[in-house]
């Protein structure tokens, strides 16, 4: 079974530029999560999708971050414009259904904003 | 608001030692608790998941316990090996259906 795929693996941009990350969850997984992990901290949930609908985006900075999951499969996370404090690893995870299921994580995209 | 704390933040031990990693959480109303491993530059790998009704889970040399009433969990690693070197994260899931992570324990096992 293929795992969660993410691209790119690394990205360096200057502040005020835009950037987009892509995630392909495990086939058949209905729930998809985007996390932000700042160096030295645990991951923080940014947004959770159930199929193509948003379940929780309470911690997503909506003035600059956006995410979509068209057709309930792949997802993209965008930052526009980026700030220095957005430097982090962005992790995508998926699970078969909500709640008590184990989440499977991708390798992450490491973003550096200069 | 749920807060998760992990102690110690870092740990360095010689190969072969048994060790305990600690996780505490402030709100005991949880559905489950999960321990993850994170290797440098990689995503998280789930090690053990304990449902709120369970007291412990075991997988190989790993044993995780849960005391929901006191808001604590421990991850016990028996006979540690250099390959166990990684960051270990615990995460709790509450009634908001959201995983709340601790800051992790960075473990180094030297030969």
PDB file of C-alpha atoms in Angstrom:
ATOM      1  CA  UNK A   1       0.000   0.000   0.000  1.00  0.00           C
ATOM      2  CA  UNK A   2       1.452   3.343  -1.047  1.00  0.00           C
ATOM      3  CA  UNK A   3       1.810   5.928   1.691  1.00  0.00           C
ATOM      4  CA  UNK A   4       0.891   9.587   1.797  1.00  0.00           C
ATOM      5  CA  UNK A   5       2.778  11.502  -0.885  1.00  0.00           C
ATOM      6  CA  UNK A   6       3.793  15.141  -0.614  1.00  0.00           C
ATOM      7  CA  UNK A   7       5.618  17.537  -2.878  1.00  0.00           C
ATOM      8  CA  UNK A   8       7.829  19.401  -3.005  1.00  0.00           C
ATOM      9  CA  UNK A   9      10.021  18.081  -0.209  1.00  0.00           C
ATOM     10  CA  UNK A  10      11.833  21.395   0.241  1.00  0.00           C
ATOM     11  CA  UNK A  11      11.037  24.969  -0.692  1.00  0.00           C
ATOM     12  CA  UNK A  12      12.892  28.225  -0.126  1.00  0.00           C
ATOM     13  CA  UNK A  13      11.117  31.485  -0.867  1.00  0.00           C
ATOM     14  CA  UNK A  14      11.382  35.116   0.075  1.00  0.00           C
ATOM     15  CA  UNK A  15       8.835  36.784   2.305  1.00  0.00           C
ATOM     16  CA  UNK A  16       5.742  38.077   0.543  1.00  0.00           C
ATOM     17  CA  UNK A  17       6.064  35.408  -2.146  1.00  0.00           C
ATOM     18  CA  UNK A  18       3.478  32.687  -2.663  1.00  0.00           C
ATOM     19  CA  UNK A  19       3.934  28.948  -2.299  1.00  0.00           C
ATOM     20  CA  UNK A  20       1.790  25.850  -2.737  1.00  0.00           C
ATOM     21  CA  UNK A  21       2.112  22.348  -1.364  1.00  0.00           C
ATOM     22  CA  UNK A  22       0.507  19.210  -2.713  1.00  0.00           C
ATOM     23  CA  UNK A  23      -0.664  16.066  -0.929  1.00  0.00           C
ATOM     24  CA  UNK A  24      -1.941  12.739  -2.229  1.00  0.00           C
ATOM     25  CA  UNK A  25      -3.437  10.666   0.598  1.00  0.00           C
ATOM     26  CA  UNK A  26      -3.599   6.900   0.861  1.00  0.00           C
ATOM     27  CA  UNK A  27      -6.139   5.524  -1.578  1.00  0.00           C
ATOM     28  CA  UNK A  28      -9.582   5.274  -0.049  1.00  0.00           C
ATOM     29  CA  UNK A  29      -8.862   7.499   2.929  1.00  0.00           C
ATOM     30  CA  UNK A  30     -11.729   9.897   3.415  1.00  0.00           C
ATOM     31  CA  UNK A  31     -10.103  12.214   5.917  1.00  0.00           C
ATOM     32  CA  UNK A  32      -7.145  14.437   5.145  1.00  0.00           C
ATOM     33  CA  UNK A  33      -5.235  16.703   7.518  1.00  0.00           C
ATOM     34  CA  UNK A  34      -2.681  19.483   7.093  1.00  0.00           C
ATOM     35  CA  UNK A  35      -0.361  20.192  10.021  1.00  0.00           C
ATOM     36  CA  UNK A  36       2.261  22.859  10.607  1.00  0.00           C
ATOM     37  CA  UNK A  37       5.309  21.840  12.631  1.00  0.00           C
ATOM     38  CA  UNK A  38       7.598  24.649  13.708  1.00  0.00           C
ATOM     39  CA  UNK A  39      11.109  23.629  14.717  1.00  0.00           C
ATOM     40  CA  UNK A  40      11.165  22.250  18.258  1.00  0.00           C
ATOM     41  CA  UNK A  41       7.388  21.977  18.514  1.00  0.00           C
ATOM     42  CA  UNK A  42       4.786  19.316  17.921  1.00  0.00           C
ATOM     43  CA  UNK A  43       2.589  19.447  14.832  1.00  0.00           C
ATOM     44  CA  UNK A  44      -0.396  21.789  14.951  1.00  0.00           C
ATOM     45  CA  UNK A  45      -3.523  21.050  12.936  1.00  0.00           C
ATOM     46  CA  UNK A  46      -4.256  23.675  10.301  1.00  0.00           C
ATOM     47  CA  UNK A  47      -7.206  22.127   8.493  1.00  0.00           C
ATOM     48  CA  UNK A  48      -9.109  18.848   8.332  1.00  0.00           C
ATOM     49  CA  UNK A  49     -11.137  17.617   5.356  1.00  0.00           C
ATOM     50  CA  UNK A  50     -13.768  14.901   5.297  1.00  0.00           C
ATOM     51  CA  UNK A  51     -13.966  13.947   1.615  1.00  0.00           C
ATOM     52  CA  UNK A  52     -14.012  17.384  -0.032  1.00  0.00           C
ATOM     53  CA  UNK A  53     -15.654  19.245   2.854  1.00  0.00           C
ATOM     54  CA  UNK A  54     -13.890  21.185   5.603  1.00  0.00           C
ATOM     55  CA  UNK A  55     -14.407  19.766   9.097  1.00  0.00           C
ATOM     56  CA  UNK A  56     -12.082  22.026  11.080  1.00  0.00           C
ATOM     57  CA  UNK A  57     -10.085  25.048   9.949  1.00  0.00           C
ATOM     58  CA  UNK A  58     -10.149  26.938  13.241  1.00  0.00           C
ATOM     59  CA  UNK A  59      -6.355  27.267  13.390  1.00  0.00           C
ATOM     60  CA  UNK A  60      -5.816  28.155   9.745  1.00  0.00           C
ATOM     61  CA  UNK A  61      -4.661  31.772   9.288  1.00  0.00           C
ATOM     62  CA  UNK A  62      -7.246  32.489   6.657  1.00  0.00           C
ATOM     63  CA  UNK A  63      -5.861  35.876   5.702  1.00  0.00           C
ATOM     64  CA  UNK A  64      -2.895  34.163   4.060  1.00  0.00           C
ATOM     65  CA  UNK A  65      -3.466  30.400   4.068  1.00  0.00           C
ATOM     66  CA  UNK A  66      -5.927  28.523   1.904  1.00  0.00           C
ATOM     67  CA  UNK A  67      -6.520  24.851   1.206  1.00  0.00           C
ATOM     68  CA  UNK A  68      -8.716  22.828  -1.038  1.00  0.00           C
ATOM     69  CA  UNK A  69      -9.481  19.203  -1.703  1.00  0.00           C
ATOM     70  CA  UNK A  70     -11.269  19.031  -4.992  1.00  0.00           C
ATOM     71  CA  UNK A  71     -12.901  15.678  -5.791  1.00  0.00           C
ATOM     72  CA  UNK A  72     -12.125  14.463  -2.290  1.00  0.00           C
ATOM     73  CA  UNK A  73      -8.699  13.039  -3.123  1.00  0.00           C
ATOM     74  CA  UNK A  74      -5.626  15.268  -3.611  1.00  0.00           C
ATOM     75  CA  UNK A  75      -5.234  18.460  -1.652  1.00  0.00           C
ATOM     76  CA  UNK A  76      -3.247  21.664  -1.991  1.00  0.00           C
ATOM     77  CA  UNK A  77      -2.245  24.110   0.721  1.00  0.00           C
ATOM     78  CA  UNK A  78      -1.305  27.635  -0.327  1.00  0.00           C
ATOM     79  CA  UNK A  79       0.364  30.500   1.484  1.00  0.00           C
ATOM     80  CA  UNK A  80       0.008  33.966  -0.009  1.00  0.00           C
ATOM     81  CA  UNK A  81       1.893  36.077   0.963  1.00  0.00           C
ATOM     82  CA  UNK A  82       4.412  34.193   3.081  1.00  0.00           C
ATOM     83  CA  UNK A  83       5.903  35.578   6.280  1.00  0.00           C
ATOM     84  CA  UNK A  84       9.126  34.683   8.046  1.00  0.00           C
ATOM     85  CA  UNK A  85       7.181  32.898  10.801  1.00  0.00           C
ATOM     86  CA  UNK A  86       5.694  30.506   8.241  1.00  0.00           C
ATOM     87  CA  UNK A  87       9.029  28.690   8.102  1.00  0.00           C
ATOM     88  CA  UNK A  88       8.126  25.182   9.209  1.00  0.00           C
ATOM     89  CA  UNK A  89       7.494  21.653   8.048  1.00  0.00           C
ATOM     90  CA  UNK A  90       4.048  21.151   6.568  1.00  0.00           C
ATOM     91  CA  UNK A  91       2.776  17.656   7.132  1.00  0.00           C
ATOM     92  CA  UNK A  92      -0.120  15.992   5.392  1.00  0.00           C
ATOM     93  CA  UNK A  93      -1.877  13.013   6.969  1.00  0.00           C
ATOM     94  CA  UNK A  94      -4.834  10.846   6.087  1.00  0.00           C
ATOM     95  CA  UNK A  95      -7.080   8.374   7.841  1.00  0.00           C
ATOM     96  CA  UNK A  96      -9.738   5.965   6.687  1.00  0.00           C
ATOM     97  CA  UNK A  97     -12.491   7.714   8.582  1.00  0.00           C
ATOM     98  CA  UNK A  98     -12.649  10.357  11.283  1.00  0.00           C
ATOM     99  CA  UNK A  99     -12.049  10.139  14.987  1.00  0.00           C
ATOM    100  CA  UNK A 100     -10.572   6.976  16.389  1.00  0.00           C
ATOM    101  CA  UNK A 101      -8.583   5.879  13.368  1.00  0.00           C
ATOM    102  CA  UNK A 102      -4.819   6.053  13.145  1.00  0.00           C
ATOM    103  CA  UNK A 103      -3.498   8.876  11.022  1.00  0.00           C
ATOM    104  CA  UNK A 104      -0.815   8.134   8.437  1.00  0.00           C
ATOM    105  CA  UNK A 105       1.653  10.920   7.754  1.00  0.00           C
ATOM    106  CA  UNK A 106       3.546  11.946   4.661  1.00  0.00           C
ATOM    107  CA  UNK A 107       7.227  12.960   4.732  1.00  0.00           C
ATOM    108  CA  UNK A 108       6.380  16.654   4.896  1.00  0.00           C
ATOM    109  CA  UNK A 109       7.430  19.755   3.000  1.00  0.00           C
ATOM    110  CA  UNK A 110      10.122  21.831   4.657  1.00  0.00           C
ATOM    111  CA  UNK A 111       9.548  25.535   3.976  1.00  0.00           C
ATOM    112  CA  UNK A 112      12.113  28.243   4.600  1.00  0.00           C
ATOM    113  CA  UNK A 113      11.011  31.850   4.224  1.00  0.00           C
ATOM    114  CA  UNK A 114      13.864  34.342   3.919  1.00  0.00           C
TER     115      UNK A 114
ATOM    116  CA  UNK B   1      -7.929  24.044  26.388  1.00  0.00           C
ATOM    117  CA  UNK B   2      -6.003  20.793  26.132  1.00  0.00           C
ATOM    118  CA  UNK B   3      -2.258  21.057  26.688  1.00  0.00           C
ATOM    119  CA  UNK B   4       0.190  18.199  26.261  1.00  0.00           C
ATOM    120  CA  UNK B   5       3.608  18.176  27.893  1.00  0.00           C
ATOM    121  CA  UNK B   6       6.446  15.745  27.379  1.00  0.00           C
ATOM    122  CA  UNK B   7       9.333  15.176  29.726  1.00  0.00           C
ATOM    123  CA  UNK B   8      12.249  15.013  29.249  1.00  0.00           C
ATOM    124  CA  UNK B   9      12.773  17.176  26.188  1.00  0.00           C
ATOM    125  CA  UNK B  10      15.922  15.257  25.316  1.00  0.00           C
ATOM    126  CA  UNK B  11      17.498  12.032  26.462  1.00  0.00           C
ATOM    127  CA  UNK B  12      20.814  10.374  25.664  1.00  0.00           C
ATOM    128  CA  UNK B  13      21.410   6.814  26.840  1.00  0.00           C
ATOM    129  CA  UNK B  14      23.797   3.946  26.117  1.00  0.00           C
ATOM    130  CA  UNK B  15      22.572   1.005  24.116  1.00  0.00           C
ATOM    131  CA  UNK B  16      20.757  -1.657  26.112  1.00  0.00           C
ATOM    132  CA  UNK B  17      19.118   0.584  28.684  1.00  0.00           C
ATOM    133  CA  UNK B  18      15.437   0.432  29.469  1.00  0.00           C
ATOM    134  CA  UNK B  19      13.890   3.872  29.384  1.00  0.00           C
ATOM    135  CA  UNK B  20      10.656   5.708  30.049  1.00  0.00           C
ATOM    136  CA  UNK B  21       9.258   8.698  28.223  1.00  0.00           C
ATOM    137  CA  UNK B  22       6.534  10.718  29.887  1.00  0.00           C
ATOM    138  CA  UNK B  23       3.505  12.506  28.532  1.00  0.00           C
ATOM    139  CA  UNK B  24       0.959  14.489  30.523  1.00  0.00           C
ATOM    140  CA  UNK B  25      -2.256  16.179  29.427  1.00  0.00           C
ATOM    141  CA  UNK B  26      -4.480  18.674  31.195  1.00  0.00           C
ATOM    142  CA  UNK B  27      -7.966  17.530  30.100  1.00  0.00           C
ATOM    143  CA  UNK B  28      -8.753  13.913  30.939  1.00  0.00           C
ATOM    144  CA  UNK B  29     -11.754  13.809  28.578  1.00  0.00           C
ATOM    145  CA  UNK B  30      -9.945  12.107  25.712  1.00  0.00           C
ATOM    146  CA  UNK B  31     -10.932   9.482  23.143  1.00  0.00           C
ATOM    147  CA  UNK B  32      -7.469   8.083  22.715  1.00  0.00           C
ATOM    148  CA  UNK B  33      -3.765   8.757  23.008  1.00  0.00           C
ATOM    149  CA  UNK B  34      -1.185   7.961  20.394  1.00  0.00           C
ATOM    150  CA  UNK B  35       2.592   7.710  20.431  1.00  0.00           C
ATOM    151  CA  UNK B  36       4.486   8.607  17.271  1.00  0.00           C
ATOM    152  CA  UNK B  37       8.072   8.405  16.178  1.00  0.00           C
ATOM    153  CA  UNK B  38       9.628  11.085  13.961  1.00  0.00           C
ATOM    154  CA  UNK B  39      12.964  10.620  12.239  1.00  0.00           C
ATOM    155  CA  UNK B  40      14.884  13.677  10.964  1.00  0.00           C
ATOM    156  CA  UNK B  41      13.467  14.948   7.688  1.00  0.00           C
ATOM    157  CA  UNK B  42      10.644  12.446   7.745  1.00  0.00           C
ATOM    158  CA  UNK B  43       7.010  12.309   8.686  1.00  0.00           C
ATOM    159  CA  UNK B  44       5.500  10.691  11.735  1.00  0.00           C
ATOM    160  CA  UNK B  45       5.095   6.967  12.216  1.00  0.00           C
ATOM    161  CA  UNK B  46       2.405   5.742  14.578  1.00  0.00           C
ATOM    162  CA  UNK B  47       3.796   3.403  17.223  1.00  0.00           C
ATOM    163  CA  UNK B  48       0.918   2.716  19.582  1.00  0.00           C
ATOM    164  CA  UNK B  49      -2.658   3.901  19.973  1.00  0.00           C
ATOM    165  CA  UNK B  50      -4.450   3.509  23.309  1.00  0.00           C
ATOM    166  CA  UNK B  51      -8.209   3.956  23.461  1.00  0.00           C
ATOM    167  CA  UNK B  52      -9.571   5.786  26.490  1.00  0.00           C
ATOM    168  CA  UNK B  53     -10.995   2.523  27.859  1.00  0.00           C
ATOM    169  CA  UNK B  54      -7.612   0.783  27.715  1.00  0.00           C
ATOM    170  CA  UNK B  55      -4.784   0.861  30.209  1.00  0.00           C
ATOM    171  CA  UNK B  56      -1.888  -0.169  27.990  1.00  0.00           C
ATOM    172  CA  UNK B  57      -0.740  -1.333  24.592  1.00  0.00           C
ATOM    173  CA  UNK B  58       2.348  -3.311  23.627  1.00  0.00           C
ATOM    174  CA  UNK B  59       4.257  -3.708  20.398  1.00  0.00           C
ATOM    175  CA  UNK B  60       7.555  -5.540  20.472  1.00  0.00           C
ATOM    176  CA  UNK B  61       9.919  -3.720  22.798  1.00  0.00           C
ATOM    177  CA  UNK B  62       7.468  -0.851  23.267  1.00  0.00           C
ATOM    178  CA  UNK B  63       4.837  -0.585  25.946  1.00  0.00           C
ATOM    179  CA  UNK B  64       2.568   2.402  26.419  1.00  0.00           C
ATOM    180  CA  UNK B  65       0.373   2.932  29.438  1.00  0.00           C
ATOM    181  CA  UNK B  66      -2.475   5.339  29.995  1.00  0.00           C
ATOM    182  CA  UNK B  67      -3.830   6.723  33.258  1.00  0.00           C
ATOM    183  CA  UNK B  68      -6.636   8.933  32.070  1.00  0.00           C
ATOM    184  CA  UNK B  69      -7.722  10.116  35.508  1.00  0.00           C
ATOM    185  CA  UNK B  70      -4.302  11.530  36.305  1.00  0.00           C
ATOM    186  CA  UNK B  71      -3.685  12.751  32.762  1.00  0.00           C
ATOM    187  CA  UNK B  72      -0.561  10.708  32.170  1.00  0.00           C
ATOM    188  CA  UNK B  73       0.922   8.276  29.714  1.00  0.00           C
ATOM    189  CA  UNK B  74       4.302   6.620  29.602  1.00  0.00           C
ATOM    190  CA  UNK B  75       6.164   4.982  26.755  1.00  0.00           C
ATOM    191  CA  UNK B  76       8.511   2.260  27.919  1.00  0.00           C
ATOM    192  CA  UNK B  77      11.288   1.151  25.575  1.00  0.00           C
ATOM    193  CA  UNK B  78      13.046  -2.034  26.549  1.00  0.00           C
ATOM    194  CA  UNK B  79      16.649  -2.823  25.670  1.00  0.00           C
ATOM    195  CA  UNK B  80      17.167   0.356  23.650  1.00  0.00           C
ATOM    196  CA  UNK B  81      19.098   0.225  20.376  1.00  0.00           C
ATOM    197  CA  UNK B  82      20.818   2.916  18.283  1.00  0.00           C
ATOM    198  CA  UNK B  83      18.015   2.498  15.738  1.00  0.00           C
ATOM    199  CA  UNK B  84      15.579   3.795  18.350  1.00  0.00           C
ATOM    200  CA  UNK B  85      17.164   7.245  18.082  1.00  0.00           C
ATOM    201  CA  UNK B  86      14.412   9.630  16.998  1.00  0.00           C
ATOM    202  CA  UNK B  87      11.954  12.145  18.376  1.00  0.00           C
ATOM    203  CA  UNK B  88       8.967  10.605  20.151  1.00  0.00           C
ATOM    204  CA  UNK B  89       5.701  12.523  20.176  1.00  0.00           C
ATOM    205  CA  UNK B  90       2.537  11.822  22.066  1.00  0.00           C
ATOM    206  CA  UNK B  91      -0.815  13.149  20.930  1.00  0.00           C
ATOM    207  CA  UNK B  92      -4.275  13.083  22.477  1.00  0.00           C
ATOM    208  CA  UNK B  93      -7.608  13.181  20.722  1.00  0.00           C
ATOM    209  CA  UNK B  94     -10.454  14.809  22.598  1.00  0.00           C
ATOM    210  CA  UNK B  95     -14.071  15.515  21.848  1.00  0.00           C
ATOM    211  CA  UNK B  96     -13.107  18.078  19.229  1.00  0.00           C
ATOM    212  CA  UNK B  97     -11.806  15.233  17.073  1.00  0.00           C
ATOM    213  CA  UNK B  98      -8.468  17.031  16.873  1.00  0.00           C
ATOM    214  CA  UNK B  99      -5.033  15.575  17.663  1.00  0.00           C
ATOM    215  CA  UNK B 100      -3.139  17.734  20.156  1.00  0.00           C
ATOM    216  CA  UNK B 101       0.575  17.015  20.135  1.00  0.00           C
ATOM    217  CA  UNK B 102       3.250  17.427  22.765  1.00  0.00           C
ATOM    218  CA  UNK B 103       6.583  18.996  21.921  1.00  0.00           C
ATOM    219  CA  UNK B 104       8.347  15.647  21.853  1.00  0.00           C
ATOM    220  CA  UNK B 105      11.278  13.895  23.470  1.00  0.00           C
ATOM    221  CA  UNK B 106      14.441  13.717  21.386  1.00  0.00           C
ATOM    222  CA  UNK B 107      16.098  10.372  22.107  1.00  0.00           C
ATOM    223  CA  UNK B 108      19.654   9.413  21.262  1.00  0.00           C
ATOM    224  CA  UNK B 109      20.881   5.889  21.908  1.00  0.00           C
ATOM    225  CA  UNK B 110      24.636   5.531  21.504  1.00  0.00           C
ATOM    226  CA  UNK B 111      26.530   2.270  20.979  1.00  0.00           C
TER     227      UNK B 111
END
